[in-house]
Coordinates of C-alpha atoms in Angstrom, one line a residue:
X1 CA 0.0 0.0 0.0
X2 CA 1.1 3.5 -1.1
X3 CA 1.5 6.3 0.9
X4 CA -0.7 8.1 -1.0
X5 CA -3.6 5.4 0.1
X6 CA -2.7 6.0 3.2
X7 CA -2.4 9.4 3.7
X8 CA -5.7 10.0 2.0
X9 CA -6.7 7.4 3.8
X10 CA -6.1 8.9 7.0
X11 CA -7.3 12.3 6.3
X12 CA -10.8 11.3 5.5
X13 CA -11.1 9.0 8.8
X14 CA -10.0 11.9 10.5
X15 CA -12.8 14.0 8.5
X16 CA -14.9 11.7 9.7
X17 CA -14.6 12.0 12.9
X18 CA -14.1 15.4 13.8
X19 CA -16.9 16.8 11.0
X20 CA -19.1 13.7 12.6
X21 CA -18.9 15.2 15.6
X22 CA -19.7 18.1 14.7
X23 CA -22.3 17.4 12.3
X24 CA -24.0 14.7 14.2
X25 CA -22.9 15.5 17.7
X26 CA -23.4 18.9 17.7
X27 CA -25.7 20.8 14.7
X28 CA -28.1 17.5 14.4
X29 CA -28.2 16.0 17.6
X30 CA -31.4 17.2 18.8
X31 CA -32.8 16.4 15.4
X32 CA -31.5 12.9 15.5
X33 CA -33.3 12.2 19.0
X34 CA -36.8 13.8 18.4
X35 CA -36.5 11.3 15.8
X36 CA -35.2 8.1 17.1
X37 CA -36.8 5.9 19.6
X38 CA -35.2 5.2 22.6
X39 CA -35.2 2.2 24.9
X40 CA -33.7 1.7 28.7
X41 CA -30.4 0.2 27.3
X42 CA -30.3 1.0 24.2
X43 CA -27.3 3.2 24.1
X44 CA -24.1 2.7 26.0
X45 CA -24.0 5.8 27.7
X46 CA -23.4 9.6 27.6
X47 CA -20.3 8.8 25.8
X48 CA -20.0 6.3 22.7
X49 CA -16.7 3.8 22.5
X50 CA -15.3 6.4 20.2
X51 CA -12.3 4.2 19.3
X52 CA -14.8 1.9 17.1
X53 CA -16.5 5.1 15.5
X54 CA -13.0 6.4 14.5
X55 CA -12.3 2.7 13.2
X56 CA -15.7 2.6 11.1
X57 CA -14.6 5.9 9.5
X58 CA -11.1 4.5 8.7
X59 CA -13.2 1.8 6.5
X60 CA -15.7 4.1 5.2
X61 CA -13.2 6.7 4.2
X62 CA -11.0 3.7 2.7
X63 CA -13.9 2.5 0.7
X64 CA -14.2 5.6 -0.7
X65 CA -10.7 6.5 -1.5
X66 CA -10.6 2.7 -3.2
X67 CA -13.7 3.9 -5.3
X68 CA -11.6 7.1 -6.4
X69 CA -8.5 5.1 -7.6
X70 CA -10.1 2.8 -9.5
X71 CA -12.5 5.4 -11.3
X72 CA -9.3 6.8 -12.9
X73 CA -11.1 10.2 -13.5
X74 CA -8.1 12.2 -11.8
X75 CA -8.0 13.9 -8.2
X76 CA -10.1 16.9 -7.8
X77 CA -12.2 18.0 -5.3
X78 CA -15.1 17.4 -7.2
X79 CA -14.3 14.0 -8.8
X80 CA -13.5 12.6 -4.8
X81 CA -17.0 14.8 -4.1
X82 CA -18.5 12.8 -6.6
X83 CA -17.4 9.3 -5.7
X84 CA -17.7 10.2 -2.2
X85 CA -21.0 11.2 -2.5
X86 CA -22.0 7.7 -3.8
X87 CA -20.4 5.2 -2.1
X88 CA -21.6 7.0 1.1
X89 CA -25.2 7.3 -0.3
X90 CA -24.7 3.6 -1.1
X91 CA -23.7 2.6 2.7
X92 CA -26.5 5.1 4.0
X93 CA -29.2 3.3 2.2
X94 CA -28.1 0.2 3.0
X95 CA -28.0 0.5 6.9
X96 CA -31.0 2.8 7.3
X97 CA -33.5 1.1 5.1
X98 CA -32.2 -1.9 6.9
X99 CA -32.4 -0.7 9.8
X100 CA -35.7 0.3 9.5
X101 CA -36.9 -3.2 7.9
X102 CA -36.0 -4.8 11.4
X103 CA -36.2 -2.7 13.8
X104 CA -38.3 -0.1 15.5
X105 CA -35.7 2.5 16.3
X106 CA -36.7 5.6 14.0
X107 CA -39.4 6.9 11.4
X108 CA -38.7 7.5 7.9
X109 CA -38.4 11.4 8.2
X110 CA -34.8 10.2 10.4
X111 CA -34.5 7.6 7.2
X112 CA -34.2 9.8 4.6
X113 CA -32.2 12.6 6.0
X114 CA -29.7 10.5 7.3
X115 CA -29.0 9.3 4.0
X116 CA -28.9 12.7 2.2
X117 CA -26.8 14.1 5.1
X118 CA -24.7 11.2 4.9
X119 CA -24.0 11.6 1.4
X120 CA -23.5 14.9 1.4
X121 CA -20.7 14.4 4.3
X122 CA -19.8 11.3 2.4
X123 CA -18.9 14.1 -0.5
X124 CA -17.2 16.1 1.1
X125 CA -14.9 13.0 2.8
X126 CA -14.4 12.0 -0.5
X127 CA -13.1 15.6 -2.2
X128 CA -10.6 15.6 1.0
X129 CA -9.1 12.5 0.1
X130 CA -9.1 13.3 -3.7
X131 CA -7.0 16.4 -3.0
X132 CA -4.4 14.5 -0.5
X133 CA -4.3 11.8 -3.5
X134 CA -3.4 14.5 -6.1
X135 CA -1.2 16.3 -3.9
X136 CA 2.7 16.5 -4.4
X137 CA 4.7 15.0 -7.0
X138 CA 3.2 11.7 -9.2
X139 CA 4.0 8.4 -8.0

């Protein structure tokens, strides 16, 4: 692996998690509440294991930046934005129409937010790691 991959790699995990938390932690946490249902147990406590969200974002962000290479359509901004944009819509979809198929956790308004808001932070994960990609001289 190059150090390019891992880099880029890198900076969108740390994306990730610092725009997560602000995104979800902060600016839609109350939204995300009103609209999830809560059960005694269900969550961990006031503080998630945050070592396993930064570890999901690592993967998601290395999906991503695998999706990027392979298109071959250069490193921009918005190419990663792009490519970004749908491999996160991708995952979104997956996990909250799942999630919503088995369990009764949140309504469909929460449903198809998180997915655009998702993708849209899934964009912008993905134009981060274009730019590292592109950045300096060509391997």
């Amino acid at each position: 692996m190059n150090t390019k991959i891992i880099l880029s790699t890198a900076a969108g995990a740390v994306f990730n998690f610092l725009g997560g938390w602000f995104v979800f932690g902060i600016l839609l946490s109350n939204f995300y509440l009103a609209n999830t249902k809560t059960y005694e147990g269900l969550s961990k406590a006031e503080m998630p294991d945050l070592p396993f969200i930064f570890l999901s974002g690592i993967f998601n962000a290395y999906l991503a930046n695998f999706v990027i290479r392979k298109a071959g359509q250069g490193f921009s901004f918005a190419t990663g934005f792009k490519f970004g944009l749908v491999v996160y819509l991708c995952m979104a979809a997956w996990v909250n129409f799942s999630v919503y198929a088995f369990y009764n956790l949140m309504n469909l308004t929460l449903v198809f937010t998180d997915i655009f808001v998702q993708a849209i932070f899934g964009g912008v994960t993905g134009g981060i790691m274009a730019l590292v990609m592109g950045a300096g001289k060509k391997a």
